[in-house]
Amino acid sequence: MQIMIVSLMLTWYGHATFTLAADGATVVIDPYTYKAGLFTYPTRRFTGDVVTISHNHFDHSNLGAVRHPRPGQKPLVLRGLTADGKRYHPIDQRVGKLLRIRSVNAYHDEVQGKKRGLDAIFVYEMPGLRIAHLGDLGQKRLSPEQLKAIGAVDVVLAPIGGYFTAPLASIKAIVGQLDPWIVIPMHYKTTYTQKLPISGQTTCPATNGSPPPNVFCLTSSHIDLVAWTKRIRSAGKRQVWLYLTFVK
């Protein structure tokens, strides 16, 4: 009999930083670095068994902010790129009995990395649920090879702010390619990133580049992805956008 996870808690800490907690383990995704006057999400200390890094920019790769839950141990660090950011470092890692983490090679721009370098898409697989974090994806579309490598996903964490990533129209097209049940926007302008040249808003948009009526504005920074996926599936909808609220 196939084991199914009961819950998978996702928490958004701003920008592209999340934690996934399930099966007794916590994964920290793309932890950011505070920069005075530029990037002012609060300095945080995360506790996690595993850290995944999509690329090496300061707002995605603060390993010093993560500690292991057990004193004396260090988190398992899974980098999608080499330390210098110039080459891919493919990941296919089992964590515990239920979690598998994979990376898929991608680009930070639309010209195969010539402008902004490389990016790694991370796929987190557990029984009955698969999540893709697109990192700073800059491509206008995913290739057939990338789509095959990613596979079917239930949830996509997608950058929507543009400038450093693909424009929103391209991200919507990529979401259409992946066709998940749920899309969670990330990497957009908020009150904490006012000086970054990215687009966005400080509140959940009613119409600003989002596809109503499939938009939910949640008042929490964390959700149970298992429960929400079941809810969306039962409603027969796909590509439902869930905006999480940053809680300081």
mmCIF file of C-alpha atoms in Angstrom:
data_model
loop_
_atom_site.group_PDB
_atom_site.id
_atom_site.type_symbol
_atom_site.label_atom_id
_atom_site.label_comp_id
_atom_site.label_asym_id
_atom_site.label_seq_id
_atom_site.Cartn_x
_atom_site.Cartn_y
_atom_site.Cartn_z
ATOM 1 C CA MET A 1 0.000 0.000 0.000
ATOM 2 C CA GLN A 2 1.342 3.425 -0.939
ATOM 3 C CA ILE A 3 2.155 5.743 1.948
ATOM 4 C CA MET A 4 0.530 9.166 1.636
ATOM 5 C CA ILE A 5 1.658 12.222 3.547
ATOM 6 C CA VAL A 6 -0.937 13.687 5.892
ATOM 7 C CA SER A 7 0.280 17.279 5.743
ATOM 8 C CA LEU A 8 3.038 19.372 4.187
ATOM 9 C CA MET A 9 3.434 22.803 5.716
ATOM 10 C CA LEU A 10 4.788 25.570 3.500
ATOM 11 C CA THR A 11 5.840 28.886 5.049
ATOM 12 C CA TRP A 12 6.802 31.989 3.067
ATOM 13 C CA TYR A 13 9.391 34.301 4.619
ATOM 14 C CA GLY A 14 9.396 36.853 1.824
ATOM 15 C CA HIS A 15 10.984 37.017 -1.625
ATOM 16 C CA ALA A 16 11.890 33.450 -2.717
ATOM 17 C CA THR A 17 12.496 32.055 0.773
ATOM 18 C CA PHE A 18 10.306 29.242 2.087
ATOM 19 C CA THR A 19 10.373 26.301 4.418
ATOM 20 C CA LEU A 20 8.766 22.931 3.737
ATOM 21 C CA ALA A 21 8.056 20.769 6.764
ATOM 22 C CA ALA A 22 6.886 17.160 6.570
ATOM 23 C CA ASP A 23 7.890 13.653 7.614
ATOM 24 C CA GLY A 24 9.892 15.008 10.545
ATOM 25 C CA ALA A 25 12.206 17.106 8.366
ATOM 26 C CA THR A 26 12.363 20.774 7.390
ATOM 27 C CA VAL A 27 13.773 22.082 4.124
ATOM 28 C CA VAL A 28 14.866 25.725 3.911
ATOM 29 C CA ILE A 29 14.584 27.079 0.360
ATOM 30 C CA ASP A 30 16.705 29.986 -0.943
ATOM 31 C CA PRO A 31 17.386 31.815 2.367
ATOM 32 C CA TYR A 32 17.944 35.535 1.808
ATOM 33 C CA THR A 33 20.481 38.040 3.175
ATOM 34 C CA TYR A 34 19.396 41.358 4.678
ATOM 35 C CA LYS A 35 20.913 44.414 2.979
ATOM 36 C CA ALA A 36 20.314 47.809 4.564
ATOM 37 C CA GLY A 37 18.393 50.180 2.331
ATOM 38 C CA LEU A 38 17.959 47.621 -0.445
ATOM 39 C CA PHE A 39 16.570 44.367 0.866
ATOM 40 C CA THR A 40 15.018 44.813 4.281
ATOM 41 C CA TYR A 41 13.108 41.656 5.039
ATOM 42 C CA PRO A 42 13.963 40.954 8.692
ATOM 43 C CA THR A 43 17.175 39.109 9.461
ATOM 44 C CA ARG A 44 16.170 35.578 10.382
ATOM 45 C CA ARG A 45 17.701 32.417 11.730
ATOM 46 C CA PHE A 46 16.158 29.343 10.161
ATOM 47 C CA THR A 47 16.183 25.829 11.554
ATOM 48 C CA GLY A 48 16.328 23.110 8.933
ATOM 49 C CA ASP A 49 17.648 19.661 8.147
ATOM 50 C CA VAL A 50 18.239 20.560 4.494
ATOM 51 C CA VAL A 51 18.953 23.781 2.582
ATOM 52 C CA THR A 52 18.416 24.108 -1.173
ATOM 53 C CA ILE A 53 20.016 26.920 -3.180
ATOM 54 C CA SER A 54 18.760 27.698 -6.686
ATOM 55 C CA HIS A 55 21.660 30.055 -7.460
ATOM 56 C CA ASN A 56 24.282 32.048 -5.624
ATOM 57 C CA HIS A 57 22.884 35.596 -5.487
ATOM 58 C CA PHE A 58 22.696 37.228 -2.046
ATOM 59 C CA ASP A 59 18.912 37.093 -1.867
ATOM 60 C CA HIS A 60 18.858 33.313 -2.352
ATOM 61 C CA SER A 61 21.953 31.819 -0.719
ATOM 62 C CA ASN A 62 22.466 32.845 2.918
ATOM 63 C CA LEU A 63 23.676 29.553 4.344
ATOM 64 C CA GLY A 64 24.829 31.288 7.510
ATOM 65 C CA ALA A 65 21.200 31.900 8.440
ATOM 66 C CA VAL A 66 20.398 28.183 8.736
ATOM 67 C CA ARG A 67 21.201 25.882 11.630
ATOM 68 C CA HIS A 68 20.437 22.204 12.141
ATOM 69 C CA PRO A 69 17.760 21.326 14.724
ATOM 70 C CA ARG A 70 20.231 19.106 16.583
ATOM 71 C CA PRO A 71 23.206 20.867 18.189
ATOM 72 C CA GLY A 72 26.562 19.960 16.697
ATOM 73 C CA GLN A 73 25.127 18.917 13.348
ATOM 74 C CA LYS A 74 25.063 20.879 10.112
ATOM 75 C CA PRO A 75 22.230 21.040 7.588
ATOM 76 C CA LEU A 76 22.602 19.133 4.355
ATOM 77 C CA VAL A 77 23.308 21.772 1.692
ATOM 78 C CA LEU A 78 22.020 21.059 -1.813
ATOM 79 C CA ARG A 79 23.283 23.577 -4.364
ATOM 80 C CA GLY A 80 21.867 23.492 -7.864
ATOM 81 C CA LEU A 81 25.004 25.225 -9.129
ATOM 82 C CA THR A 82 28.681 24.961 -8.283
ATOM 83 C CA ALA A 83 30.041 27.373 -5.669
ATOM 84 C CA ASP A 84 31.258 29.761 -8.371
ATOM 85 C CA GLY A 85 27.859 29.648 -10.096
ATOM 86 C CA LYS A 86 29.378 28.837 -13.471
ATOM 87 C CA ARG A 87 28.285 25.214 -13.801
ATOM 88 C CA TYR A 88 25.328 23.079 -12.886
ATOM 89 C CA HIS A 89 25.520 20.755 -9.905
ATOM 90 C CA PRO A 90 22.699 18.255 -10.500
ATOM 91 C CA ILE A 91 20.877 17.112 -7.378
ATOM 92 C CA ASP A 92 18.936 13.910 -6.791
ATOM 93 C CA GLN A 93 18.795 13.367 -3.050
ATOM 94 C CA ARG A 94 16.644 11.259 -0.762
ATOM 95 C CA VAL A 95 15.832 12.789 2.616
ATOM 96 C CA GLY A 96 14.321 10.383 5.102
ATOM 97 C CA LYS A 97 11.886 7.776 3.843
ATOM 98 C CA LEU A 98 9.468 9.952 1.908
ATOM 99 C CA LEU A 99 11.163 13.051 0.499
ATOM 100 C CA ARG A 100 13.104 13.215 -2.749
ATOM 101 C CA ILE A 101 14.740 16.466 -3.895
ATOM 102 C CA ARG A 102 15.858 16.980 -7.493
ATOM 103 C CA SER A 103 17.244 19.890 -9.472
ATOM 104 C CA VAL A 104 16.612 20.710 -13.121
ATOM 105 C CA ASN A 105 19.030 22.872 -15.093
ATOM 106 C CA ALA A 106 17.638 26.237 -16.205
ATOM 107 C CA TYR A 107 18.706 29.785 -17.067
ATOM 108 C CA HIS A 108 18.503 33.086 -15.208
ATOM 109 C CA ASP A 109 17.754 34.905 -18.474
ATOM 110 C CA GLU A 110 16.317 34.375 -21.945
ATOM 111 C CA VAL A 111 19.730 34.031 -23.664
ATOM 112 C CA GLN A 112 20.989 30.793 -22.097
ATOM 113 C CA GLY A 113 22.730 32.436 -19.174
ATOM 114 C CA LYS A 114 24.761 34.987 -21.131
ATOM 115 C CA LYS A 115 23.316 37.951 -19.195
ATOM 116 C CA ARG A 116 22.602 36.674 -15.692
ATOM 117 C CA GLY A 117 23.975 33.165 -15.549
ATOM 118 C CA LEU A 118 22.407 29.893 -14.535
ATOM 119 C CA ASP A 119 19.439 28.885 -12.408
ATOM 120 C CA ALA A 120 18.318 25.608 -10.895
ATOM 121 C CA ILE A 121 14.692 24.595 -10.593
ATOM 122 C CA PHE A 122 14.155 22.398 -7.541
ATOM 123 C CA VAL A 123 11.503 19.691 -7.404
ATOM 124 C CA TYR A 124 10.392 18.344 -4.014
ATOM 125 C CA GLU A 125 8.609 15.017 -4.248
ATOM 126 C CA MET A 126 6.606 13.264 -1.567
ATOM 127 C CA PRO A 127 3.954 10.570 -1.949
ATOM 128 C CA GLY A 128 0.956 12.222 -3.569
ATOM 129 C CA LEU A 129 2.461 15.718 -3.877
ATOM 130 C CA ARG A 130 5.167 17.362 -5.995
ATOM 131 C CA ILE A 131 6.320 20.977 -5.706
ATOM 132 C CA ALA A 132 8.554 22.966 -8.078
ATOM 133 C CA HIS A 133 10.455 26.094 -6.972
ATOM 134 C CA LEU A 134 11.528 27.973 -10.101
ATOM 135 C CA GLY A 135 14.266 30.044 -8.461
ATOM 136 C CA ASP A 136 15.152 33.081 -10.573
ATOM 137 C CA LEU A 137 13.946 31.570 -13.819
ATOM 138 C CA GLY A 138 14.508 33.959 -16.721
ATOM 139 C CA GLN A 139 13.464 31.826 -19.669
ATOM 140 C CA LYS A 140 10.436 32.716 -21.761
ATOM 141 C CA ARG A 141 9.427 29.059 -21.990
ATOM 142 C CA LEU A 142 10.581 25.707 -20.673
ATOM 143 C CA SER A 143 12.062 23.331 -23.216
ATOM 144 C CA PRO A 144 10.594 19.859 -23.819
ATOM 145 C CA GLU A 145 13.657 18.416 -22.063
ATOM 146 C CA GLN A 146 13.083 20.588 -19.010
ATOM 147 C CA LEU A 147 9.392 19.752 -18.881
ATOM 148 C CA LYS A 148 10.211 16.055 -18.984
ATOM 149 C CA ALA A 149 12.830 16.435 -16.255
ATOM 150 C CA ILE A 150 10.469 18.392 -14.002
ATOM 151 C CA GLY A 151 7.566 16.030 -14.574
ATOM 152 C CA ALA A 152 4.000 16.528 -13.401
ATOM 153 C CA VAL A 153 3.790 18.930 -10.458
ATOM 154 C CA ASP A 154 0.963 19.903 -8.135
ATOM 155 C CA VAL A 155 2.364 23.199 -6.847
ATOM 156 C CA VAL A 156 4.618 25.785 -8.516
ATOM 157 C CA LEU A 157 6.431 28.534 -6.595
ATOM 158 C CA ALA A 158 6.818 31.142 -9.323
ATOM 159 C CA PRO A 159 8.714 34.467 -9.511
ATOM 160 C CA ILE A 160 6.420 37.196 -10.824
ATOM 161 C CA GLY A 161 8.381 40.437 -10.326
ATOM 162 C CA GLY A 162 10.258 40.425 -13.620
ATOM 163 C CA TYR A 163 13.480 42.385 -14.366
ATOM 164 C CA PHE A 164 15.794 39.800 -12.785
ATOM 165 C CA THR A 165 13.428 37.008 -13.835
ATOM 166 C CA ALA A 166 11.154 36.305 -16.779
ATOM 167 C CA PRO A 167 8.334 38.816 -17.368
ATOM 168 C CA LEU A 168 4.981 37.964 -15.849
ATOM 169 C CA ALA A 169 3.539 37.058 -19.256
ATOM 170 C CA SER A 170 6.302 34.477 -19.707
ATOM 171 C CA ILE A 171 5.819 33.125 -16.191
ATOM 172 C CA LYS A 172 2.112 32.675 -16.918
ATOM 173 C CA ALA A 173 3.010 30.790 -20.085
ATOM 174 C CA ILE A 174 5.408 28.572 -18.120
ATOM 175 C CA VAL A 175 2.705 27.947 -15.530
ATOM 176 C CA GLY A 176 0.514 26.924 -18.454
ATOM 177 C CA GLN A 177 3.182 24.480 -19.590
ATOM 178 C CA LEU A 178 3.442 22.919 -16.132
ATOM 179 C CA ASP A 179 -0.326 23.129 -15.460
ATOM 180 C CA PRO A 180 -0.212 22.672 -11.664
ATOM 181 C CA TRP A 181 -3.163 22.794 -9.329
ATOM 182 C CA ILE A 182 -1.657 25.641 -7.329
ATOM 183 C CA VAL A 183 0.637 28.588 -8.126
ATOM 184 C CA ILE A 184 2.234 30.527 -5.270
ATOM 185 C CA PRO A 185 3.727 33.856 -6.399
ATOM 186 C CA MET A 186 7.106 34.953 -5.030
ATOM 187 C CA HIS A 187 9.998 37.307 -5.806
ATOM 188 C CA TYR A 188 7.954 40.467 -6.318
ATOM 189 C CA LYS A 189 8.185 43.996 -4.943
ATOM 190 C CA THR A 190 6.912 44.572 -1.418
ATOM 191 C CA THR A 191 7.504 47.235 1.220
ATOM 192 C CA TYR A 192 10.744 45.395 2.044
ATOM 193 C CA THR A 193 12.161 45.572 -1.485
ATOM 194 C CA GLN A 194 11.109 49.029 -2.634
ATOM 195 C CA LYS A 195 14.509 49.833 -4.149
ATOM 196 C CA LEU A 196 14.745 46.675 -6.218
ATOM 197 C CA PRO A 197 13.693 47.211 -9.866
ATOM 198 C CA ILE A 198 11.076 44.482 -9.755
ATOM 199 C CA SER A 199 7.323 44.753 -10.111
ATOM 200 C CA GLY A 200 4.768 43.955 -7.487
ATOM 201 C CA GLN A 201 2.487 45.285 -4.835
ATOM 202 C CA THR A 202 2.205 45.530 -1.082
ATOM 203 C CA THR A 203 -1.190 43.857 -0.973
ATOM 204 C CA CYS A 204 -2.709 40.943 -2.808
ATOM 205 C CA PRO A 205 -3.772 42.192 -6.241
ATOM 206 C CA ALA A 206 -7.329 42.003 -7.458
ATOM 207 C CA THR A 207 -6.386 42.426 -11.093
ATOM 208 C CA ASN A 208 -2.716 43.460 -11.257
ATOM 209 C CA GLY A 209 -1.314 40.857 -13.636
ATOM 210 C CA SER A 210 -3.141 38.007 -11.915
ATOM 211 C CA PRO A 211 -5.804 35.738 -13.380
ATOM 212 C CA PRO A 212 -9.048 36.332 -11.501
ATOM 213 C CA PRO A 213 -11.255 34.496 -10.685
ATOM 214 C CA ASN A 214 -8.602 31.892 -9.810
ATOM 215 C CA VAL A 215 -6.907 34.055 -7.156
ATOM 216 C CA PHE A 216 -7.017 33.596 -3.392
ATOM 217 C CA CYS A 217 -5.555 36.233 -1.064
ATOM 218 C CA LEU A 218 -4.628 34.427 2.137
ATOM 219 C CA THR A 219 -4.026 36.161 5.448
ATOM 220 C CA SER A 220 -1.345 33.735 6.572
ATOM 221 C CA SER A 221 2.271 33.156 5.601
ATOM 222 C CA HIS A 222 1.925 29.390 5.907
ATOM 223 C CA ILE A 223 -0.436 26.785 4.531
ATOM 224 C CA ASP A 224 -0.892 23.037 4.444
ATOM 225 C CA LEU A 225 -0.246 22.130 0.814
ATOM 226 C CA VAL A 226 -1.872 18.720 1.170
ATOM 227 C CA ALA A 227 -5.155 20.216 2.380
ATOM 228 C CA TRP A 228 -5.134 23.009 -0.197
ATOM 229 C CA THR A 229 -4.317 20.676 -3.081
ATOM 230 C CA LYS A 230 -7.203 18.412 -2.085
ATOM 231 C CA ARG A 231 -9.495 21.436 -1.943
ATOM 232 C CA ILE A 232 -8.498 22.686 -5.400
ATOM 233 C CA ARG A 233 -8.686 19.223 -6.932
ATOM 234 C CA SER A 234 -12.172 18.669 -5.542
ATOM 235 C CA ALA A 235 -13.247 21.982 -7.094
ATOM 236 C CA GLY A 236 -11.990 20.791 -10.477
ATOM 237 C CA LYS A 237 -9.816 23.861 -11.004
ATOM 238 C CA ARG A 238 -6.208 24.152 -12.137
ATOM 239 C CA GLN A 239 -3.633 26.930 -11.966
ATOM 240 C CA VAL A 240 -5.194 28.532 -8.904
ATOM 241 C CA TRP A 241 -3.029 31.389 -7.600
ATOM 242 C CA LEU A 242 -2.566 31.605 -3.828
ATOM 243 C CA TYR A 243 -0.999 34.824 -2.546
ATOM 244 C CA LEU A 244 0.468 34.352 0.914
ATOM 245 C CA THR A 245 0.736 37.267 3.328
ATOM 246 C CA PHE A 246 4.173 38.046 4.707
ATOM 247 C CA VAL A 247 4.085 38.025 8.510
ATOM 248 C CA LYS A 248 6.981 39.850 10.154
#
